[in-house]
Every structure is written in structure tokens, then in C-alpha cells.
CSV table of C-alpha atoms in Angstrom, one decimal:
chain,number,residue,atom,x,y,z
A,1,UNK,CA,12.6,22.2,-5.6
A,2,UNK,CA,13.7,26.2,-4.7
A,3,UNK,CA,17.3,26.5,-2.8
A,4,UNK,CA,17.2,30.4,-2.6
A,5,UNK,CA,16.7,29.9,0.9
A,6,UNK,CA,20.0,28.2,1.2
A,7,UNK,CA,22.6,30.7,-0.7
A,8,UNK,CA,22.0,33.2,2.5
A,9,UNK,CA,23.0,30.4,4.7
A,10,UNK,CA,26.2,29.2,2.6
A,11,UNK,CA,27.5,33.4,2.5
A,12,UNK,CA,27.3,33.0,6.1
A,13,UNK,CA,29.1,30.0,6.1
A,14,UNK,CA,31.4,30.7,3.8
A,15,UNK,CA,32.1,27.3,1.9
A,16,UNK,CA,30.5,26.8,-2.1
A,17,UNK,CA,31.6,23.4,-1.3
A,18,UNK,CA,28.8,23.7,1.9
A,19,UNK,CA,26.2,25.2,-0.5
A,20,UNK,CA,26.9,22.6,-2.6
A,21,UNK,CA,26.4,19.7,-0.7
A,22,UNK,CA,23.7,20.8,0.9
A,23,UNK,CA,22.2,21.5,-1.6
A,24,UNK,CA,22.5,18.1,-2.9
A,25,UNK,CA,20.9,16.0,-0.2
A,26,UNK,CA,18.2,18.1,-0.5
A,27,UNK,CA,17.8,17.1,-3.9
A,28,UNK,CA,18.4,14.0,-2.7
A,29,UNK,CA,15.3,14.1,-0.3
A,30,UNK,CA,13.4,14.9,-2.1
A,31,UNK,CA,12.8,12.3,-4.0
A,32,UNK,CA,11.0,9.9,-2.3
A,33,UNK,CA,9.1,6.4,-4.6
A,34,UNK,CA,10.6,3.4,-6.0
A,35,UNK,CA,11.7,2.9,-9.2
A,36,UNK,CA,13.1,0.1,-12.3
A,37,UNK,CA,13.8,-0.7,-15.3
A,38,UNK,CA,11.6,-3.3,-16.9
A,39,UNK,CA,12.3,-4.6,-20.7
A,40,UNK,CA,11.8,-8.2,-22.4
A,41,UNK,CA,14.2,-10.1,-23.9
A,42,UNK,CA,14.8,-9.8,-27.2
A,43,UNK,CA,15.9,-12.3,-29.5
A,44,UNK,CA,19.9,-12.9,-29.0
A,45,UNK,CA,18.9,-13.4,-25.1
A,46,UNK,CA,20.0,-9.6,-24.0
A,47,UNK,CA,17.4,-7.3,-22.2
A,48,UNK,CA,16.4,-4.6,-24.1
A,49,UNK,CA,14.5,-2.3,-21.6
A,50,UNK,CA,11.4,-0.3,-22.4
A,51,UNK,CA,9.4,1.2,-19.4
A,52,UNK,CA,10.6,2.7,-15.6
A,53,UNK,CA,8.3,1.8,-13.0
A,54,UNK,CA,7.8,4.6,-10.0
A,55,UNK,CA,5.8,3.5,-7.2
A,56,UNK,CA,4.6,6.5,-4.8
A,57,UNK,CA,2.5,6.8,-1.8
A,58,UNK,CA,0.0,8.0,-4.9
A,59,UNK,CA,0.2,7.2,-7.9
A,60,UNK,CA,2.5,4.5,-9.8
A,61,UNK,CA,4.7,6.5,-13.2
A,62,UNK,CA,5.2,4.5,-16.6
A,63,UNK,CA,8.1,6.6,-18.5
A,64,UNK,CA,9.0,5.5,-21.7
A,65,UNK,CA,12.9,4.6,-21.2
A,66,UNK,CA,13.8,5.5,-25.4
A,67,UNK,CA,10.5,8.9,-25.9
A,68,UNK,CA,10.4,7.6,-29.7
A,69,UNK,CA,9.0,4.4,-28.8
A,70,UNK,CA,5.6,3.6,-30.1
A,71,UNK,CA,4.0,1.2,-28.5
A,72,UNK,CA,1.0,-0.4,-30.3
A,73,UNK,CA,-0.7,-1.8,-26.9
A,74,UNK,CA,0.5,-2.0,-23.1
A,75,UNK,CA,-1.6,-3.4,-21.3
A,76,UNK,CA,-1.1,-3.1,-17.2
A,77,UNK,CA,-3.6,-6.3,-15.6
A,78,UNK,CA,-4.2,-5.4,-12.3
A,79,UNK,CA,-3.5,-8.5,-9.2
A,80,UNK,CA,-6.4,-9.6,-7.8
A,81,UNK,CA,-4.6,-10.4,-5.4
A,82,UNK,CA,-4.2,-7.6,-3.2
A,83,UNK,CA,-8.2,-7.0,-2.8
A,84,UNK,CA,-7.7,-3.5,-1.1
A,85,UNK,CA,-6.4,-2.8,-4.6
A,86,UNK,CA,-9.6,-4.2,-6.9
A,87,UNK,CA,-12.2,-2.9,-3.9
A,88,UNK,CA,-11.1,0.7,-5.5
A,89,UNK,CA,-10.4,-0.3,-8.5
A,90,UNK,CA,-13.1,2.6,-9.5
A,91,UNK,CA,-11.4,5.7,-7.5
A,92,UNK,CA,-8.3,4.7,-9.2
A,93,UNK,CA,-7.7,7.0,-12.5
A,94,UNK,CA,-5.5,7.6,-15.5
A,95,UNK,CA,-3.0,10.4,-16.3
A,96,UNK,CA,-1.2,10.6,-20.1
A,97,UNK,CA,1.9,12.3,-19.9
A,98,UNK,CA,2.5,14.3,-22.9
A,99,UNK,CA,5.9,15.1,-24.4
A,100,UNK,CA,7.8,17.6,-22.3
A,101,UNK,CA,5.8,16.8,-19.9
A,102,UNK,CA,2.5,17.8,-20.5
A,103,UNK,CA,0.5,15.7,-17.8
A,104,UNK,CA,-3.4,15.4,-19.7
A,105,UNK,CA,-6.7,15.8,-17.9
A,106,UNK,CA,-7.1,12.9,-15.1
A,107,UNK,CA,-9.5,10.2,-16.6
A,108,UNK,CA,-11.3,7.0,-14.8
A,109,UNK,CA,-9.2,3.9,-15.2
A,110,UNK,CA,-12.9,1.9,-16.0
A,111,UNK,CA,-13.7,3.4,-18.6
A,112,UNK,CA,-13.8,2.1,-21.8
A,113,UNK,CA,-10.2,0.6,-22.5
A,114,UNK,CA,-11.0,-1.4,-19.4
A,115,UNK,CA,-12.3,-4.4,-19.4
A,116,UNK,CA,-13.5,-5.3,-15.7
A,117,UNK,CA,-13.8,-9.5,-16.0
A,118,UNK,CA,-10.1,-9.5,-16.8
A,119,UNK,CA,-9.1,-6.8,-14.5
A,120,UNK,CA,-6.6,-5.4,-17.4
A,121,UNK,CA,-5.8,-1.9,-18.9
A,122,UNK,CA,-5.1,-1.6,-22.4
A,123,UNK,CA,-4.2,1.7,-24.4
A,124,UNK,CA,-1.8,2.4,-27.0
A,125,UNK,CA,1.2,4.5,-26.0
A,126,UNK,CA,2.3,6.7,-29.9
A,127,UNK,CA,3.4,9.8,-28.8
A,128,UNK,CA,2.4,10.3,-25.0
A,129,UNK,CA,5.5,10.0,-23.1
A,130,UNK,CA,4.3,7.9,-20.1
A,131,UNK,CA,1.1,7.3,-17.8
A,132,UNK,CA,-0.2,8.0,-14.1
A,133,UNK,CA,-2.1,5.8,-12.4
A,134,UNK,CA,-3.5,7.8,-9.4
A,135,UNK,CA,-4.8,6.7,-5.8
A,136,UNK,CA,-8.0,8.8,-5.1
A,137,UNK,CA,-8.6,6.8,-2.1
A,138,UNK,CA,-7.9,7.8,1.0
A,139,UNK,CA,-5.5,4.1,2.1
A,140,UNK,CA,-2.8,4.6,0.3
A,141,UNK,CA,-2.5,1.6,-1.9
A,142,UNK,CA,0.5,2.3,-3.8
A,143,UNK,CA,2.5,2.8,-0.4
A,144,UNK,CA,5.5,0.3,0.3
A,145,UNK,CA,4.1,-2.2,-2.5
A,146,UNK,CA,6.4,-3.2,-5.3
A,147,UNK,CA,5.1,-3.2,-8.7
A,148,UNK,CA,4.0,-6.9,-8.9
A,149,UNK,CA,2.2,-6.7,-5.8
A,150,UNK,CA,0.0,-4.0,-8.0
A,151,UNK,CA,0.2,-5.2,-11.7
A,152,UNK,CA,1.9,-6.8,-14.5
A,153,UNK,CA,2.4,-4.6,-17.6
A,154,UNK,CA,2.6,-6.2,-21.2
A,155,UNK,CA,3.7,-3.9,-24.1
A,156,UNK,CA,2.9,-5.5,-27.1
A,157,UNK,CA,1.8,-8.7,-26.3
A,158,UNK,CA,4.9,-9.3,-24.8
A,159,UNK,CA,5.5,-9.1,-20.7
A,160,UNK,CA,7.8,-7.3,-19.2
A,161,UNK,CA,10.5,-7.9,-16.7
A,162,UNK,CA,11.9,-6.0,-14.1
A,163,UNK,CA,16.2,-5.9,-15.2
A,164,UNK,CA,16.9,-7.2,-11.2
A,165,UNK,CA,14.5,-10.0,-12.0
A,166,UNK,CA,16.2,-10.8,-16.0
A,167,UNK,CA,19.8,-11.1,-14.5
A,168,UNK,CA,19.3,-12.9,-11.6
A,169,UNK,CA,17.3,-15.6,-13.7
A,170,UNK,CA,18.6,-15.4,-17.0
A,171,UNK,CA,22.7,-15.6,-14.8
A,172,UNK,CA,24.7,-18.4,-13.0
A,173,UNK,CA,23.8,-19.2,-9.0
A,174,UNK,CA,26.5,-19.3,-7.0
A,175,UNK,CA,26.5,-20.2,-3.8
A,176,UNK,CA,27.1,-17.4,-1.1
A,177,UNK,CA,27.3,-14.6,-3.4
A,178,UNK,CA,24.8,-13.0,-4.8
A,179,UNK,CA,20.6,-12.4,-4.3
A,180,UNK,CA,21.2,-16.8,-4.1
A,181,UNK,CA,20.7,-17.0,-0.7
A,182,UNK,CA,18.7,-14.3,0.6
A,183,UNK,CA,15.7,-13.1,0.7
A,184,UNK,CA,13.1,-10.6,1.1
A,185,UNK,CA,11.0,-8.8,3.8
A,186,UNK,CA,8.8,-5.9,3.2
A,187,UNK,CA,8.9,-4.4,7.5
A,188,UNK,CA,12.5,-3.9,8.9
A,189,UNK,CA,10.8,-2.4,12.7
A,190,UNK,CA,7.3,-3.3,13.7
A,191,UNK,CA,5.2,-0.1,16.3
A,192,UNK,CA,2.2,-1.9,18.1
A,193,UNK,CA,0.3,2.2,18.5
A,194,UNK,CA,-3.6,1.8,19.6
A,195,UNK,CA,-5.1,2.0,16.2
A,196,UNK,CA,-2.6,-1.6,15.6
A,197,UNK,CA,-2.9,-3.7,18.7
A,198,UNK,CA,-6.3,-5.3,18.2
A,199,UNK,CA,-6.1,-5.9,14.6
A,200,UNK,CA,-2.5,-7.3,15.4
A,201,UNK,CA,0.7,-6.7,12.5
A,202,UNK,CA,2.1,-8.5,9.3
A,203,UNK,CA,5.0,-9.6,7.9
A,204,UNK,CA,5.5,-10.4,3.9
A,205,UNK,CA,8.5,-12.7,3.6
A,206,UNK,CA,8.9,-13.4,-0.2
A,207,UNK,CA,12.1,-15.6,-2.1
A,208,UNK,CA,12.5,-13.8,-5.7
A,209,UNK,CA,15.6,-16.0,-5.5
A,210,UNK,CA,15.2,-18.3,-8.6
A,211,UNK,CA,15.9,-21.6,-6.0
A,212,UNK,CA,14.2,-23.3,-2.7
A,213,UNK,CA,15.4,-21.6,0.7
A,214,UNK,CA,15.6,-23.0,4.2
A,215,UNK,CA,14.2,-20.7,7.0
A,216,UNK,CA,14.0,-20.5,10.2
A,217,UNK,CA,11.2,-18.2,12.1
A,218,UNK,CA,11.7,-17.1,15.7
A,219,UNK,CA,9.5,-14.7,18.0
A,220,UNK,CA,8.8,-13.2,21.3
A,221,UNK,CA,7.5,-16.4,23.6
A,222,UNK,CA,5.8,-13.4,25.9
A,223,UNK,CA,3.6,-10.7,24.5
A,224,UNK,CA,1.2,-12.2,22.1
A,225,UNK,CA,-1.5,-13.7,22.1
A,226,UNK,CA,-1.3,-14.7,19.1
A,227,UNK,CA,1.5,-15.6,16.3
A,228,UNK,CA,1.4,-17.9,13.0
A,229,UNK,CA,3.6,-18.7,9.9
A,230,UNK,CA,1.0,-18.9,6.8
A,231,UNK,CA,2.1,-19.9,3.6
A,232,UNK,CA,1.1,-17.9,0.2
A,233,UNK,CA,-0.3,-18.1,-1.5
A,234,UNK,CA,-2.4,-21.7,-0.8
A,235,UNK,CA,-3.0,-19.5,3.4
A,236,UNK,CA,-1.5,-23.2,5.4
A,237,UNK,CA,-0.2,-23.3,8.5
A,238,UNK,CA,3.0,-24.0,9.0
A,239,UNK,CA,3.5,-25.7,12.5
A,240,UNK,CA,5.0,-24.1,15.3
A,241,UNK,CA,7.7,-27.2,15.6
A,242,UNK,CA,8.6,-27.1,12.5
A,243,UNK,CA,9.6,-22.8,12.7
A,244,UNK,CA,13.2,-23.4,13.4
A,245,UNK,CA,13.9,-25.0,10.1
A,246,UNK,CA,11.3,-25.1,7.0
A,247,UNK,CA,11.4,-24.9,3.4
A,248,UNK,CA,9.9,-21.9,1.0
A,249,UNK,CA,9.7,-22.6,-2.4
A,250,UNK,CA,11.1,-20.2,-4.9
A,251,UNK,CA,8.7,-17.3,-5.9
A,252,UNK,CA,6.9,-18.2,-2.4
A,253,UNK,CA,6.1,-16.3,0.4
A,254,UNK,CA,5.4,-16.5,4.1
A,255,UNK,CA,2.4,-14.4,5.8
A,256,UNK,CA,4.2,-13.6,9.9
A,257,UNK,CA,1.3,-12.6,11.6
A,258,UNK,CA,1.5,-11.1,15.4
A,259,UNK,CA,-1.5,-9.8,18.0
A,260,UNK,CA,-0.2,-9.2,21.2
A,261,UNK,CA,-1.3,-8.9,24.1
A,262,UNK,CA,-2.5,-6.2,25.5
A,263,UNK,CA,-2.0,-6.4,29.1
A,264,UNK,CA,1.7,-8.0,28.4
A,265,UNK,CA,2.6,-4.5,26.0
A,266,UNK,CA,5.8,-4.2,28.3
A,267,UNK,CA,6.9,-7.6,28.3
A,268,UNK,CA,6.7,-7.3,24.1
A,269,UNK,CA,9.0,-4.2,23.8
A,270,UNK,CA,11.7,-4.2,22.6
A,271,UNK,CA,12.1,-7.9,21.6
A,272,UNK,CA,13.2,-8.6,18.2
A,273,UNK,CA,11.6,-11.6,15.5
A,274,UNK,CA,14.4,-12.9,13.4
A,275,UNK,CA,14.0,-15.0,10.0
A,276,UNK,CA,17.5,-17.2,9.7
A,277,UNK,CA,18.2,-18.2,5.8
A,278,UNK,CA,20.1,-21.8,5.9
A,279,UNK,CA,23.0,-22.5,2.9
A,280,UNK,CA,22.6,-26.6,3.8
A,281,UNK,CA,23.4,-26.6,8.0
A,282,UNK,CA,24.9,-23.0,8.3
A,283,UNK,CA,22.6,-19.8,8.9
A,284,UNK,CA,24.3,-17.2,6.0
A,285,UNK,CA,21.8,-14.4,6.6
A,286,UNK,CA,19.8,-13.3,9.4
A,287,UNK,CA,16.8,-10.6,9.6
A,288,UNK,CA,16.0,-9.1,12.5
A,289,UNK,CA,13.0,-7.5,13.0
A,290,UNK,CA,12.5,-4.8,16.4
A,291,UNK,CA,9.2,-5.1,18.2
A,292,UNK,CA,8.3,-1.5,19.7
A,293,UNK,CA,5.2,-0.2,21.5
A,294,UNK,CA,4.4,3.1,21.6
A,295,UNK,CA,4.1,5.2,24.7
A,296,UNK,CA,0.8,5.8,25.0
A,297,UNK,CA,-0.2,2.4,24.3
A,298,UNK,CA,2.3,1.0,26.8
A,299,UNK,CA,1.0,3.4,29.6
A,300,UNK,CA,-2.8,2.4,28.3
A,301,UNK,CA,-1.5,-0.9,29.0
A,302,UNK,CA,0.5,-0.5,32.4
A,303,UNK,CA,-3.5,1.2,34.0
A,304,UNK,CA,-5.4,-1.4,32.6
A,305,UNK,CA,-7.4,1.5,30.0
A,306,UNK,CA,-8.9,-1.1,27.5
A,307,UNK,CA,-12.4,-0.5,25.9
A,308,UNK,CA,-12.9,2.6,28.6
A,309,UNK,CA,-12.6,0.2,31.7
A,310,UNK,CA,-9.7,1.0,34.2
A,311,UNK,CA,-7.5,-0.9,36.4
A,312,UNK,CA,-7.7,2.0,38.5
A,313,UNK,CA,-11.3,2.0,39.2
A,314,UNK,CA,-11.3,-1.8,39.9
A,315,UNK,CA,-8.2,-1.5,42.4
A,316,UNK,CA,-10.7,1.1,44.4
A,317,UNK,CA,-13.3,-1.0,44.3
A,318,UNK,CA,-12.3,-3.9,45.9
A,319,UNK,CA,-10.0,-1.7,48.3
A,320,UNK,CA,-13.2,-0.6,49.6
A,321,UNK,CA,-15.7,-2.3,49.2
A,322,UNK,CA,-13.8,-5.7,50.5
A,323,UNK,CA,-12.0,-3.9,52.9
A,324,UNK,CA,-14.7,-2.1,54.5
A,325,UNK,CA,-16.5,-5.5,54.9
A,326,UNK,CA,-13.9,-6.8,56.8
A,327,UNK,CA,-13.5,-4.0,59.8
A,328,UNK,CA,-16.5,-5.0,62.2
A,329,UNK,CA,-19.9,-7.3,61.7
A,330,UNK,CA,-22.1,-4.7,63.7
A,331,UNK,CA,-20.3,-1.7,61.5
A,332,UNK,CA,-21.5,-3.5,58.3
A,333,UNK,CA,-24.9,-4.1,59.7
A,334,UNK,CA,-25.7,-1.0,60.8
A,335,UNK,CA,-24.7,0.7,57.0
A,336,UNK,CA,-26.7,-2.0,55.9
A,337,UNK,CA,-30.0,-0.6,57.4
A,338,UNK,CA,-29.3,2.8,56.8
A,339,UNK,CA,-28.2,1.8,53.5
A,340,UNK,CA,-32.5,0.3,53.1
A,341,UNK,CA,-34.5,4.4,52.4
A,342,UNK,CA,-31.5,5.5,49.6
A,343,UNK,CA,-32.2,2.0,47.9
A,344,UNK,CA,-35.8,2.6,48.2
A,345,UNK,CA,-35.3,5.9,46.7
A,346,UNK,CA,-33.6,4.7,44.1
A,347,UNK,CA,-36.6,2.4,42.9
A,348,UNK,CA,-38.7,5.2,43.1
A,349,UNK,CA,-35.8,7.4,40.3
A,350,UNK,CA,-35.7,4.2,37.8
A,351,UNK,CA,-38.8,5.3,36.0
A,352,UNK,CA,-37.3,8.9,34.8
A,353,UNK,CA,-33.8,7.8,34.3
A,354,UNK,CA,-35.4,5.1,31.9
A,355,UNK,CA,-37.0,7.2,30.3
A,356,UNK,CA,-33.8,8.8,30.0
A,357,UNK,CA,-32.2,6.0,28.6
A,358,UNK,CA,-35.1,5.2,25.9
A,359,UNK,CA,-34.5,8.7,24.6
A,360,UNK,CA,-31.0,8.6,24.4
A,361,UNK,CA,-31.5,5.1,22.3
A,362,UNK,CA,-34.2,6.5,20.2
A,363,UNK,CA,-32.0,9.4,18.8
A,364,UNK,CA,-29.3,7.4,17.6
A,365,UNK,CA,-31.6,5.4,16.1
A,366,UNK,CA,-34.0,8.1,14.7
A,367,UNK,CA,-30.6,9.9,13.2
A,368,UNK,CA,-29.3,6.7,11.4
A,369,UNK,CA,-32.6,6.1,9.8
A,370,UNK,CA,-32.0,9.2,9.0
A,371,UNK,CA,-28.6,8.7,7.1
A,372,UNK,CA,-30.0,5.5,5.4
A,373,UNK,CA,-32.9,7.5,3.8
A,374,UNK,CA,-30.3,10.0,2.4
A,375,UNK,CA,-27.7,7.4,1.9
A,376,UNK,CA,-30.1,5.3,-0.5
A,377,UNK,CA,-31.7,8.4,-1.9
A,378,UNK,CA,-28.1,9.2,-3.2
A,379,UNK,CA,-27.4,5.3,-4.1
A,380,UNK,CA,-30.4,5.1,-6.4
A,381,UNK,CA,-31.7,8.5,-7.7
A,382,UNK,CA,-28.1,10.5,-8.3
A,383,UNK,CA,-25.5,7.9,-8.5
A,384,UNK,CA,-26.6,6.4,-12.0
A,385,UNK,CA,-27.2,10.1,-13.4
A,386,UNK,CA,-23.5,10.8,-12.1
A,387,UNK,CA,-22.1,7.8,-13.2
A,388,UNK,CA,-23.5,8.3,-16.7
A,389,UNK,CA,-21.8,11.8,-17.1
A,390,UNK,CA,-18.5,10.3,-16.3
A,391,UNK,CA,-18.8,7.3,-18.9
A,392,UNK,CA,-19.5,10.3,-21.1
A,393,UNK,CA,-17.1,12.3,-19.8
A,394,UNK,CA,-14.8,9.3,-20.2
A,395,UNK,CA,-15.8,8.9,-23.5
A,396,UNK,CA,-14.8,11.4,-24.9
A,397,UNK,CA,-11.5,12.9,-23.4
A,398,UNK,CA,-10.5,8.4,-24.6
A,399,UNK,CA,-11.6,10.1,-28.0
A,400,UNK,CA,-9.7,13.3,-28.0
A,401,UNK,CA,-7.0,10.9,-27.4
A,402,UNK,CA,-7.3,9.8,-29.7
A,403,UNK,CA,-8.2,12.1,-32.1
A,404,UNK,CA,-4.9,14.1,-31.2
A,405,UNK,CA,-2.7,10.8,-31.4
A,406,UNK,CA,-4.2,10.9,-35.0
A,407,UNK,CA,-3.6,14.1,-36.2
A,408,UNK,CA,0.4,14.1,-34.6
A,409,UNK,CA,1.2,11.1,-36.9
A,410,UNK,CA,-1.6,13.1,-39.6
A,411,UNK,CA,0.9,16.3,-39.0
A,412,UNK,CA,4.4,14.0,-39.4
A,413,UNK,CA,3.2,12.2,-42.6
A,414,UNK,CA,2.8,15.8,-44.2
A,415,UNK,CA,6.0,17.2,-42.1
A,416,UNK,CA,7.6,14.4,-44.2
A,417,UNK,CA,6.0,14.8,-47.1
A,418,UNK,CA,7.2,18.8,-47.6
A,419,UNK,CA,10.8,18.0,-46.4
A,420,UNK,CA,10.7,15.3,-49.2
A,421,UNK,CA,9.0,17.7,-51.9
A,422,UNK,CA,11.5,20.4,-51.0
A,423,UNK,CA,14.5,17.9,-51.6
A,424,UNK,CA,13.2,16.9,-54.8
A,425,UNK,CA,12.6,21.1,-55.7
A,426,UNK,CA,16.0,21.1,-54.5
A,427,UNK,CA,17.7,18.2,-56.8
A,428,UNK,CA,16.0,19.3,-60.0
A,429,UNK,CA,17.2,23.0,-59.7
């Protein structure tokens, strides 16, 4: 990011320190993403870092810690529990990063190096310093995810673990210190909008402390049409009478599912979901997740607008129709007699209205039929040819990649032989 636009501001302020401070803040803000170091355990029990994994909204970057390392194999196994990721595997691409951060051409993940049965992408990483997995969908499959939610990595046949998990598992557990009584919650707040209030929201709570934990969950009593606590991965529901105190096993988790009541949005706004962590009989940690309702959704709830029907229309109907019926029987009878001819007129107009309604149905049906025909033609005639071309391109790219690696290694060997021969000639002289 260029910071040249801040130089006039710094000159106006007359303080170089302020300019440096603002520059550092912008640089820190311009590096989004979540990164962690992964490695293996050596024979002496020490942690050996191998790669860093950075998860961003649309890509995952796997980069060597030591650029000179050569991996005979690096395997990325997709998490089969992540159904959104598995369904969109054809839209994932792989991009190799060469020396000097030179990015290669993106290639489909489902190429010759991908095993669809095991959901594993496996290849060697010699001169390349990194690997990118790109999300070509519009769903942000990687956003807000941990690497464990997406895949697992193995280098030279050995699974790698994060440095944080290694320290927790290898270190001595001390009660009341570190993360021994803490859990991981994937949301810090919940916002209900027009897009998600029908399907609700879900909070993931995971226990990665290496020991069983006693938890307690509390949810608002008003404003929710459904609330549930479900264990992972067996999908068993926890009865509401056990929410105050239940045991969560090590490396397990729960889902907290919340579906709001549309008519009681105002009562839900400003409430909190509480997750308590117990140490014996004492609460050692409390995580509060505030629940908010967007102003637009609150206005819709107050007006009773849901699915195109408004509460104002119902109120107007009740006040005009029912109120008029109460005011005098003779006036009501007279109005009924006066409305009789109008009923006949509407009856005579029914055939024309029915014909218009019929055409309003026929036109969308024809449009849907045309779209289905075009889609079927594209699926059965065009897509197979495109798939053949993509397979050929991917095979060619993988062949070029392998050839490039082989040529680089051969050049290194030739360079070493030439240097060795030159040393021998110098010694001979």
C-alpha cells in the first residue's frame, strides 16, 4: 500500500512521529487474515515449524517457514464435515508460489493430483515456497474459519499441528491458568437482519483445552421461536433443563441454534447469550454474546410486514368493515341492497379477469421451460466439452510444473559439478 498521500498531512501537522504512527496503523490494518505456524514433533520431542497457514476471505496461503526446505509430499485433506466446502470443490483452485513470490497460474484443485474418494490433494513442493487454495465461489467458504474447519495438512506423510495446540498438549495443565478453563466461541455478537431472521443463526462453541469442561448456556426467554443446544459431532440435543450445567468432552463442541420470533423482535434486541465455564462449583469464565436487531427489521416487525402482508391493512379492514357494521341495522341493509348490482358487474367481469390471470401464469411457465431447455443443452452438450478442455489444460499445467521442477534440480546439479570442477582445476594449478 502506498502511503505517499500521508506526506502532505505529516508536513501540515509538523510532526514526523505522528506520521510514522499513522503509517504503522495503516500497515497493520492492511494485513487482514488469520495466520498460525504448523509443524511436527522431532525425535527429541521439540516442535519443528514447517509451514505457516494464513486464512483470508477468498484464499488460504500455505507457505514454508524455511524456504530452502524440500517436501517430497504435501497433502491437503478436505474436511468432509464441511458440506459447503465439499459441494464447491470443483470451484476451488490451486496456485503455486515460486521463489521471489512469483505466483503461477491457478489450476483446478480437482486435477490429476486430487483423489476424489479420499478428498486429498497431494503433490511435491521442491523449489516452490508456498501454495494457495483459491475460492472462486461467491459464498466466502474460508471467511471466519479455522484451518481445522477446512482441512488437515500432512508433510512427508506426517500430520502437522499448530504451535498453540502442541504447547497445550505437551505442556503441564495448571488449573486456573492459560487456556485450561477457556473455550472457543466463533461469534462475538449476533445481528438479525432481513436476510437471516427466517433461518436463524448458529454459534459454534469448541473445547480445545485437552480436558473435559463444565459449561452453562443461557438464552433470552422472550423473542425466540426456537432455541437449542446440540452436541457435536453426534448431533444429540441437550434438554433445556440441563443447559445450566453440562459436561463438554475434550476436542468436542456444541451448536447454539437461535431462530427469532418475528413479532417479538423488539423484545430480543439488546439481549445476550451467555456461555459460562465452570471450575468445580465456581464460574471461572463468562462469555456474553450480545444479540442485536437491525433497524430495518425492527420497523418491519413493528409494522407487521412479513411476506408482503402488513398489519396496517388488517387494522384498516377491522376498523372500517367491523365498525361500519355496528352503526345501525337499517343503514347496513341499505348498503347491502345498493351493493347488489356491483356484485353482478363483478360477476360479468370474471371471464376477462380469469383470462388475464391465465396469461400471467402461462408466461412464467414458458420462460421457465425455455431456461430449462437451454440449461439442459448446456449441461449435456457444452459442459462435457469444457470439462475435457479443462482436464487437458490441468494435465498440461501439472506436466509443465513437474518439468520445471526437474529442470531446476538438473541445473542445480550442473552448477554444483561446474563449481567442483573449477575448484579441482584451481587446486591443480
